[in-house]
mmCIF file of C-alpha atoms in Angstrom:
data_model
loop_
_atom_site.group_PDB
_atom_site.id
_atom_site.type_symbol
_atom_site.label_atom_id
_atom_site.label_comp_id
_atom_site.label_asym_id
_atom_site.label_seq_id
_atom_site.Cartn_x
_atom_site.Cartn_y
_atom_site.Cartn_z
ATOM 1 C CA ARG A 11 -16.351 -42.190 12.926
ATOM 2 C CA LEU A 12 -19.335 -39.924 12.256
ATOM 3 C CA SER A 13 -22.594 -41.319 10.904
ATOM 4 C CA ASP A 14 -23.940 -39.777 7.670
ATOM 5 C CA GLN A 15 -26.646 -37.999 9.674
ATOM 6 C CA GLN A 16 -24.077 -36.455 12.040
ATOM 7 C CA LYS A 17 -22.007 -35.283 9.098
ATOM 8 C CA ILE A 18 -25.031 -33.442 7.734
ATOM 9 C CA SER A 19 -26.306 -31.983 11.006
ATOM 10 C CA GLU A 20 -23.008 -30.807 12.560
ATOM 11 C CA PRO A 21 -21.697 -27.358 11.620
ATOM 12 C CA PRO A 22 -18.811 -27.723 9.162
ATOM 13 C CA LEU A 23 -15.390 -27.949 10.848
ATOM 14 C CA SER A 24 -16.895 -27.707 14.347
ATOM 15 C CA GLN A 25 -14.775 -30.675 15.414
ATOM 16 C CA PHE A 26 -11.644 -28.623 14.683
ATOM 17 C CA ARG A 27 -12.509 -25.731 16.988
ATOM 18 C CA GLU A 28 -9.701 -26.455 19.434
ATOM 19 C CA LEU A 29 -7.156 -28.121 17.181
ATOM 20 C CA TYR A 30 -3.716 -26.523 17.276
ATOM 21 C CA LEU A 31 -0.529 -26.893 15.310
ATOM 22 C CA PRO A 32 2.521 -27.791 17.397
ATOM 23 C CA LEU A 33 4.373 -24.629 18.427
ATOM 24 C CA THR A 34 7.925 -25.119 17.186
ATOM 25 C CA LEU A 35 10.747 -22.831 16.089
ATOM 26 C CA ARG A 36 11.425 -24.151 12.588
ATOM 27 C CA PRO A 37 14.827 -23.118 11.174
ATOM 28 C CA LEU A 38 14.711 -20.772 8.176
ATOM 29 C CA ASN A 39 16.042 -22.166 4.908
ATOM 30 C CA LYS A 40 18.660 -19.576 3.873
ATOM 31 C CA THR A 41 20.131 -21.460 0.909
ATOM 32 C CA LEU A 42 18.708 -18.989 -1.630
ATOM 33 C CA VAL A 43 20.055 -15.861 0.099
ATOM 34 C CA LYS A 44 22.869 -14.299 -1.929
ATOM 35 C CA GLY A 45 25.625 -12.083 -0.497
ATOM 36 C CA ASP A 46 26.828 -11.063 2.954
ATOM 37 C CA GLU A 47 24.801 -7.847 3.140
ATOM 38 C CA TRP A 48 21.868 -9.772 4.654
ATOM 39 C CA LYS A 49 23.834 -10.994 7.655
ATOM 40 C CA ASP A 50 22.564 -8.331 10.093
ATOM 41 C CA VAL A 51 18.983 -8.592 8.833
ATOM 42 C CA GLY A 52 19.160 -12.372 9.250
ATOM 43 C CA SER A 53 20.519 -12.013 12.788
ATOM 44 C CA THR A 54 17.724 -9.557 13.731
ATOM 45 C CA GLN A 55 15.184 -11.971 12.275
ATOM 46 C CA GLU A 56 16.420 -14.849 14.427
ATOM 47 C CA LYS A 57 16.155 -12.667 17.543
ATOM 48 C CA ARG A 58 12.562 -11.690 16.709
ATOM 49 C CA ARG A 59 11.573 -15.305 16.054
ATOM 50 C CA SER A 60 13.139 -16.493 19.303
ATOM 51 C CA PHE A 61 11.566 -13.648 21.264
ATOM 52 C CA LEU A 62 8.055 -14.429 19.986
ATOM 53 C CA TYR A 63 8.528 -18.167 20.505
ATOM 54 C CA GLU A 64 9.706 -17.691 24.097
ATOM 55 C CA PHE A 65 6.931 -15.195 24.788
ATOM 56 C CA CYS A 66 4.291 -17.641 23.535
ATOM 57 C CA GLN A 67 5.772 -20.474 25.583
ATOM 58 C CA LYS A 68 5.736 -18.303 28.701
ATOM 59 C CA TYR A 69 2.368 -16.676 28.156
ATOM 60 C CA ASN A 70 0.828 -19.939 26.947
ATOM 61 C CA SER A 71 -1.862 -18.011 25.108
ATOM 62 C CA ARG A 72 -2.844 -21.204 23.260
ATOM 63 C CA LYS A 73 -5.147 -21.867 26.211
ATOM 64 C CA LYS A 74 -6.569 -18.352 26.174
ATOM 65 C CA LEU A 75 -6.986 -17.670 22.436
ATOM 66 C CA ARG A 76 -9.288 -20.489 21.446
ATOM 67 C CA THR A 77 -10.868 -19.943 18.084
ATOM 68 C CA HIS A 78 -12.135 -21.736 15.015
ATOM 69 C CA LEU A 79 -9.344 -22.887 12.680
ATOM 70 C CA VAL A 80 -10.981 -21.379 9.602
ATOM 71 C CA HIS A 81 -11.456 -18.016 11.353
ATOM 72 C CA MET A 82 -7.856 -18.206 12.547
ATOM 73 C CA VAL A 83 -6.518 -18.304 8.969
ATOM 74 C CA SER A 84 -9.041 -15.901 7.414
ATOM 75 C CA ARG A 85 -6.517 -13.020 7.121
ATOM 76 C CA ILE A 86 -3.802 -15.152 5.521
ATOM 77 C CA TYR A 87 -3.089 -14.733 1.805
ATOM 78 C CA VAL A 88 -1.694 -17.637 -0.220
ATOM 79 C CA GLU A 89 0.931 -17.534 -2.973
ATOM 80 C CA ASP A 90 1.339 -21.099 -4.229
ATOM 81 C CA ARG A 91 4.194 -20.666 -6.727
ATOM 82 C CA HIS A 92 6.768 -19.679 -4.081
ATOM 83 C CA LYS A 93 4.882 -21.339 -1.222
ATOM 84 C CA VAL A 94 4.245 -18.173 0.775
ATOM 85 C CA LEU A 95 1.589 -17.416 3.395
ATOM 86 C CA TYR A 96 1.221 -13.748 4.338
ATOM 87 C CA CYS A 97 -0.993 -12.621 7.209
ATOM 88 C CA GLU A 98 -2.405 -9.187 6.416
ATOM 89 C CA VAL A 99 -1.938 -6.513 9.075
ATOM 90 C CA PRO A 100 -3.501 -3.283 7.759
ATOM 91 C CA LYS A 101 -1.381 -0.117 8.079
ATOM 92 C CA ALA A 102 1.840 -2.148 8.132
ATOM 93 C CA GLY A 103 2.660 -2.227 4.418
ATOM 94 C CA CYS A 104 -0.154 -4.613 3.438
ATOM 95 C CA SER A 105 -1.111 -2.911 0.134
ATOM 96 C CA ASN A 106 2.408 -3.199 -1.228
ATOM 97 C CA TRP A 107 2.724 -6.741 0.123
ATOM 98 C CA LYS A 108 -0.376 -7.757 -1.821
ATOM 99 C CA ARG A 109 1.140 -6.166 -4.940
ATOM 100 C CA VAL A 110 4.273 -8.265 -4.396
ATOM 101 C CA LEU A 111 2.190 -11.439 -3.996
ATOM 102 C CA MET A 112 0.366 -10.677 -7.253
ATOM 103 C CA VAL A 113 3.688 -10.346 -9.101
ATOM 104 C CA LEU A 114 5.026 -13.544 -7.486
ATOM 105 C CA ASN A 115 1.857 -15.315 -8.569
ATOM 106 C CA GLY A 116 2.230 -14.179 -12.194
ATOM 107 C CA LEU A 117 -0.872 -11.964 -12.029
ATOM 108 C CA ALA A 118 1.110 -8.795 -12.835
ATOM 109 C CA THR A 119 4.521 -7.982 -14.286
ATOM 110 C CA SER A 120 5.306 -5.076 -11.964
ATOM 111 C CA THR A 121 4.100 -3.768 -8.616
ATOM 112 C CA ARG A 122 3.812 -0.270 -10.129
ATOM 113 C CA ASN A 123 1.065 -1.310 -12.547
ATOM 114 C CA ILE A 124 -1.367 -2.370 -9.810
ATOM 115 C CA SER A 125 -3.894 0.193 -8.548
ATOM 116 C CA HIS A 126 -5.104 0.515 -4.960
ATOM 117 C CA ASP A 127 -8.590 -0.719 -5.947
ATOM 118 C CA ASP A 128 -7.137 -3.705 -7.792
ATOM 119 C CA VAL A 129 -5.137 -4.625 -4.702
ATOM 120 C CA HIS A 130 -8.021 -4.440 -2.239
ATOM 121 C CA TYR A 131 -11.132 -5.152 -4.298
ATOM 122 C CA GLY A 132 -9.836 -7.166 -7.279
ATOM 123 C CA LYS A 133 -9.991 -10.525 -5.465
ATOM 124 C CA HIS A 134 -6.974 -11.805 -7.397
ATOM 125 C CA LEU A 135 -5.373 -13.504 -4.391
ATOM 126 C CA ARG A 136 -6.764 -16.476 -2.508
ATOM 127 C CA LYS A 137 -7.013 -16.591 1.251
ATOM 128 C CA LEU A 138 -6.173 -19.682 3.242
ATOM 129 C CA ASP A 139 -9.736 -20.136 4.514
ATOM 130 C CA SER A 140 -10.894 -20.787 0.915
ATOM 131 C CA TYR A 141 -9.105 -24.166 0.874
ATOM 132 C CA ASP A 142 -10.380 -27.431 2.338
ATOM 133 C CA LEU A 143 -8.981 -28.668 5.641
ATOM 134 C CA LYS A 144 -6.254 -30.730 4.019
ATOM 135 C CA GLY A 145 -5.222 -27.741 1.905
ATOM 136 C CA ILE A 146 -5.117 -25.491 4.972
ATOM 137 C CA TYR A 147 -3.005 -27.884 7.052
ATOM 138 C CA THR A 148 -0.638 -28.747 4.203
ATOM 139 C CA ARG A 149 0.099 -25.096 3.543
ATOM 140 C CA LEU A 150 0.423 -24.180 7.231
ATOM 141 C CA ASN A 151 2.946 -26.973 7.705
ATOM 142 C CA THR A 152 5.011 -26.587 4.518
ATOM 143 C CA TYR A 153 4.824 -22.968 3.280
ATOM 144 C CA THR A 154 6.902 -20.050 4.578
ATOM 145 C CA LYS A 155 4.579 -18.015 6.807
ATOM 146 C CA THR A 156 5.215 -14.312 7.311
ATOM 147 C CA ILE A 157 3.693 -11.485 9.284
ATOM 148 C CA PHE A 158 4.630 -7.781 9.178
ATOM 149 C CA VAL A 159 3.790 -5.682 12.232
ATOM 150 C CA ARG A 160 4.065 -2.070 13.362
ATOM 151 C CA ASP A 161 4.272 -0.108 16.610
ATOM 152 C CA PRO A 162 0.642 -0.446 17.803
ATOM 153 C CA LEU A 163 -0.078 3.236 18.488
ATOM 154 C CA GLU A 164 1.587 4.316 15.240
ATOM 155 C CA ARG A 165 -0.600 1.839 13.419
ATOM 156 C CA LEU A 166 -3.686 3.132 15.260
ATOM 157 C CA VAL A 167 -2.992 6.799 14.478
ATOM 158 C CA SER A 168 -2.180 5.909 10.858
ATOM 159 C CA ALA A 169 -5.557 4.153 10.554
ATOM 160 C CA PHE A 170 -7.406 7.109 12.096
ATOM 161 C CA ARG A 171 -5.734 9.603 9.743
ATOM 162 C CA ASP A 172 -6.418 7.462 6.695
ATOM 163 C CA LYS A 173 -10.058 6.625 7.429
ATOM 164 C CA PHE A 174 -11.339 9.751 9.195
ATOM 165 C CA GLU A 175 -9.229 12.703 8.012
ATOM 166 C CA HIS A 176 -9.850 12.072 4.317
ATOM 167 C CA PRO A 177 -13.146 11.654 2.427
ATOM 168 C CA ASN A 178 -14.306 8.066 2.769
ATOM 169 C CA SER A 179 -17.588 6.638 1.503
ATOM 170 C CA TYR A 180 -17.547 3.730 3.979
ATOM 171 C CA TYR A 181 -15.884 4.796 7.246
ATOM 172 C CA HIS A 182 -17.647 8.152 7.572
ATOM 173 C CA PRO A 183 -21.246 6.933 7.170
ATOM 174 C CA VAL A 184 -20.726 3.598 8.963
ATOM 175 C CA PHE A 185 -18.295 4.442 11.787
ATOM 176 C CA GLY A 186 -18.258 8.250 11.780
ATOM 177 C CA LYS A 187 -22.015 8.742 12.181
ATOM 178 C CA ALA A 188 -22.235 6.235 15.038
ATOM 179 C CA ILE A 189 -19.190 7.705 16.818
ATOM 180 C CA ILE A 190 -20.382 11.307 16.558
ATOM 181 C CA LYS A 191 -23.889 10.377 17.659
ATOM 182 C CA LYS A 192 -22.683 8.606 20.815
ATOM 183 C CA TYR A 193 -19.638 10.623 21.899
ATOM 184 C CA ARG A 194 -20.176 14.206 20.707
ATOM 185 C CA HIS A 195 -22.399 16.376 22.871
ATOM 186 C CA ASN A 196 -24.560 18.845 20.932
ATOM 187 C CA ALA A 197 -23.432 17.476 17.546
ATOM 188 C CA ASP A 198 -24.764 19.532 14.657
ATOM 189 C CA GLU A 199 -27.089 18.115 12.033
ATOM 190 C CA GLU A 200 -24.462 18.073 9.271
ATOM 191 C CA ALA A 201 -21.998 16.007 11.323
ATOM 192 C CA LEU A 202 -24.738 13.548 12.323
ATOM 193 C CA LYS A 203 -25.821 13.235 8.680
ATOM 194 C CA THR A 204 -22.394 12.732 7.089
ATOM 195 C CA GLY A 205 -20.263 11.241 9.880
ATOM 196 C CA SER A 206 -17.360 13.424 8.746
ATOM 197 C CA GLY A 207 -14.983 15.238 11.088
ATOM 198 C CA VAL A 208 -14.568 12.588 13.811
ATOM 199 C CA LYS A 209 -12.032 13.801 16.367
ATOM 200 C CA PHE A 210 -9.253 11.511 17.598
ATOM 201 C CA LYS A 211 -10.529 11.700 21.172
ATOM 202 C CA GLU A 212 -13.996 10.568 20.018
ATOM 203 C CA PHE A 213 -12.426 7.718 18.064
ATOM 204 C CA ILE A 214 -10.543 6.583 21.195
ATOM 205 C CA GLN A 215 -13.742 6.760 23.254
ATOM 206 C CA TYR A 216 -15.316 4.395 20.713
ATOM 207 C CA LEU A 217 -12.263 2.080 20.737
ATOM 208 C CA LEU A 218 -12.268 1.764 24.543
ATOM 209 C CA ASP A 219 -16.035 1.387 24.890
ATOM 210 C CA SER A 220 -17.117 -2.160 25.781
ATOM 211 C CA HIS A 221 -20.531 -1.248 24.327
ATOM 212 C CA ARG A 222 -19.312 0.191 21.019
ATOM 213 C CA PRO A 223 -22.084 1.489 18.765
ATOM 214 C CA VAL A 224 -20.328 -0.272 15.832
ATOM 215 C CA GLY A 225 -17.989 -3.250 15.852
ATOM 216 C CA MET A 226 -14.218 -3.453 15.507
ATOM 217 C CA ASP A 227 -12.418 -3.092 12.193
ATOM 218 C CA ILE A 228 -9.303 -4.824 10.849
ATOM 219 C CA HIS A 229 -7.469 -1.493 10.543
ATOM 220 C CA TRP A 230 -7.325 -1.078 14.329
ATOM 221 C CA GLU A 231 -7.905 -4.637 15.553
ATOM 222 C CA GLN A 232 -5.035 -6.059 17.626
ATOM 223 C CA VAL A 233 -2.518 -8.160 15.659
ATOM 224 C CA SER A 234 -2.982 -10.901 18.265
ATOM 225 C CA LYS A 235 -6.604 -11.216 17.051
ATOM 226 C CA LEU A 236 -5.883 -10.775 13.330
ATOM 227 C CA CYS A 237 -3.048 -13.266 12.905
ATOM 228 C CA TYR A 238 -2.924 -15.385 16.107
ATOM 229 C CA PRO A 239 0.896 -15.343 16.413
ATOM 230 C CA CYS A 240 0.917 -17.776 19.350
ATOM 231 C CA LEU A 241 -1.266 -20.312 17.546
ATOM 232 C CA ILE A 242 0.301 -20.128 14.084
ATOM 233 C CA ASN A 243 4.065 -20.645 13.790
ATOM 234 C CA TYR A 244 5.196 -17.678 11.719
ATOM 235 C CA ASP A 245 8.582 -18.319 10.125
ATOM 236 C CA PHE A 246 9.339 -14.667 9.451
ATOM 237 C CA ILE A 247 8.477 -11.551 11.483
ATOM 238 C CA GLY A 248 8.902 -8.319 9.565
ATOM 239 C CA LYS A 249 8.487 -4.852 11.034
ATOM 240 C CA PHE A 250 7.164 -1.707 9.375
ATOM 241 C CA GLU A 251 10.052 0.204 10.920
ATOM 242 C CA THR A 252 12.516 -1.855 8.803
ATOM 243 C CA LEU A 253 10.009 -2.709 6.077
ATOM 244 C CA GLU A 254 12.106 -2.598 2.905
ATOM 245 C CA GLU A 255 15.135 -4.507 4.157
ATOM 246 C CA ASP A 256 12.979 -7.111 5.911
ATOM 247 C CA ALA A 257 10.756 -7.564 2.844
ATOM 248 C CA ASN A 258 13.657 -7.814 0.389
ATOM 249 C CA TYR A 259 15.428 -10.327 2.632
ATOM 250 C CA PHE A 260 12.234 -12.378 2.799
ATOM 251 C CA LEU A 261 11.930 -12.292 -1.018
ATOM 252 C CA GLN A 262 15.439 -13.765 -1.228
ATOM 253 C CA LEU A 263 14.527 -16.495 1.253
ATOM 254 C CA VAL A 264 11.594 -17.680 -0.879
ATOM 255 C CA GLY A 265 13.441 -17.506 -4.200
ATOM 256 C CA ALA A 266 11.634 -14.526 -5.724
ATOM 257 C CA PRO A 267 12.915 -13.197 -9.088
ATOM 258 C CA ALA A 268 16.036 -11.047 -8.556
ATOM 259 C CA GLU A 269 14.416 -8.019 -10.210
ATOM 260 C CA LEU A 270 11.456 -8.010 -7.810
ATOM 261 C CA LYS A 271 11.994 -5.526 -4.996
ATOM 262 C CA PHE A 272 9.532 -4.371 -2.367
ATOM 263 C CA PRO A 273 7.862 -1.116 -3.540
ATOM 264 C CA LYS A 274 8.915 2.128 -1.860
ATOM 265 C CA PHE A 275 5.887 4.203 -2.815
ATOM 266 C CA LYS A 276 3.162 5.245 -0.349
ATOM 267 C CA ASP A 277 -0.107 3.709 -1.437
ATOM 268 C CA ARG A 278 -2.487 6.644 -0.841
ATOM 269 C CA HIS A 279 -2.407 10.232 0.436
ATOM 270 C CA SER A 280 1.209 10.371 -0.740
ATOM 271 C CA SER A 281 1.522 14.085 0.075
ATOM 272 C CA ASP A 282 0.703 13.477 3.766
ATOM 273 C CA GLU A 283 3.499 13.257 6.307
ATOM 274 C CA ARG A 284 4.043 9.637 7.280
ATOM 275 C CA THR A 285 2.748 8.662 10.707
ATOM 276 C CA SER A 286 5.854 8.747 12.903
ATOM 277 C CA ALA A 287 6.483 8.667 16.654
ATOM 278 C CA GLU A 288 6.372 12.478 16.670
ATOM 279 C CA VAL A 289 3.045 12.563 14.815
ATOM 280 C CA VAL A 290 1.652 10.031 17.326
ATOM 281 C CA ARG A 291 2.751 12.276 20.221
ATOM 282 C CA GLN A 292 0.721 15.175 18.778
ATOM 283 C CA TYR A 293 -2.421 13.029 18.635
ATOM 284 C CA LEU A 294 -1.925 11.611 22.113
ATOM 285 C CA LYS A 295 -1.911 15.171 23.506
ATOM 286 C CA GLU A 296 -5.650 15.274 22.760
ATOM 287 C CA LEU A 297 -6.259 12.473 25.269
ATOM 288 C CA SER A 298 -6.349 12.477 29.042
ATOM 289 C CA LYS A 299 -3.634 10.573 30.918
ATOM 290 C CA GLU A 300 -6.148 7.836 31.711
ATOM 291 C CA GLU A 301 -7.212 7.517 28.050
ATOM 292 C CA ARG A 302 -3.579 7.229 26.973
ATOM 293 C CA GLN A 303 -2.968 4.466 29.515
ATOM 294 C CA LEU A 304 -6.130 2.577 28.525
ATOM 295 C CA THR A 305 -5.232 2.803 24.835
ATOM 296 C CA TYR A 306 -1.799 1.350 25.571
ATOM 297 C CA ASP A 307 -3.450 -1.368 27.681
ATOM 298 C CA PHE A 308 -5.737 -2.188 24.741
ATOM 299 C CA TYR A 309 -2.673 -3.054 22.632
ATOM 300 C CA TYR A 310 -0.587 -4.400 25.509
ATOM 301 C CA LEU A 311 -0.343 -7.917 24.091
ATOM 302 C CA ASP A 312 0.881 -6.613 20.713
ATOM 303 C CA TYR A 313 3.520 -4.509 22.475
ATOM 304 C CA LEU A 314 4.722 -7.556 24.398
ATOM 305 C CA MET A 315 4.617 -10.102 21.555
ATOM 306 C CA PHE A 316 6.691 -8.056 19.158
ATOM 307 C CA ASN A 317 9.003 -6.426 21.707
ATOM 308 C CA TYR A 318 7.932 -2.846 21.069
ATOM 309 C CA THR A 319 8.896 -0.198 23.593
ATOM 310 C CA SER A 320 5.974 1.277 25.496
ATOM 311 C CA PRO A 321 5.311 4.926 24.468
#
């Protein structure tokens, strides 16, 4: 029992730094799923869950990924009506997932009426780290927790195209200027001033640099560090590659209104070709063999955890 003085002087929640939830494979409640058309999706889901569970048991990353509980849940969005926790992985359908959560929560009547800015800057949805400890643990142990992932290099290239190949008032001056200054020889004054025109090779040099001139960003951070899949027992693992069917199956599982379907529209830059395996190949041609290997190594854990095939 802590004295009053200790309670005041200790950093909040410091005593929970190495507290973990038991890693168990909790069966999915499928009582709300209607029709036989979900049979294959359900079977795929069970395989993904088992694969991740067995990987985490084998790898035992609980010893290696020690982190503060509140930091661990800082990317998780809460929807209390249908008891859903969604861990945000940028560039894996997160904008449309947040639209869905807003509709589930009664904050909007349709996903189509919600703008990009409202989704990302409206602060309509609560994150799990905004609750007290009891609230965090109760939700982690009783809500349906989901994560949606994507092939790591596809996600990386998608992030680069979105943030550096289009005008951006944050990524160009903050990341672009620092990247060009450090990795471009004989950079001209305009590039150094605006940070626009970062090349993919320069971006990869920044990513692989242990002394990066600017920190990491959630759009290209590893999923293992965003959502801690071996420390938090996710009940549902969706993939960007099967996004719509996974998402609509999940909505059935949690008892969402029948008329609510996962949106099909591309959030921004809708005229751009989607980042596919072929698009990724074109970008990887700009890198040396060693850079390609190191980039794969950087995301190695994500490839393993979610059973993606190495490129």
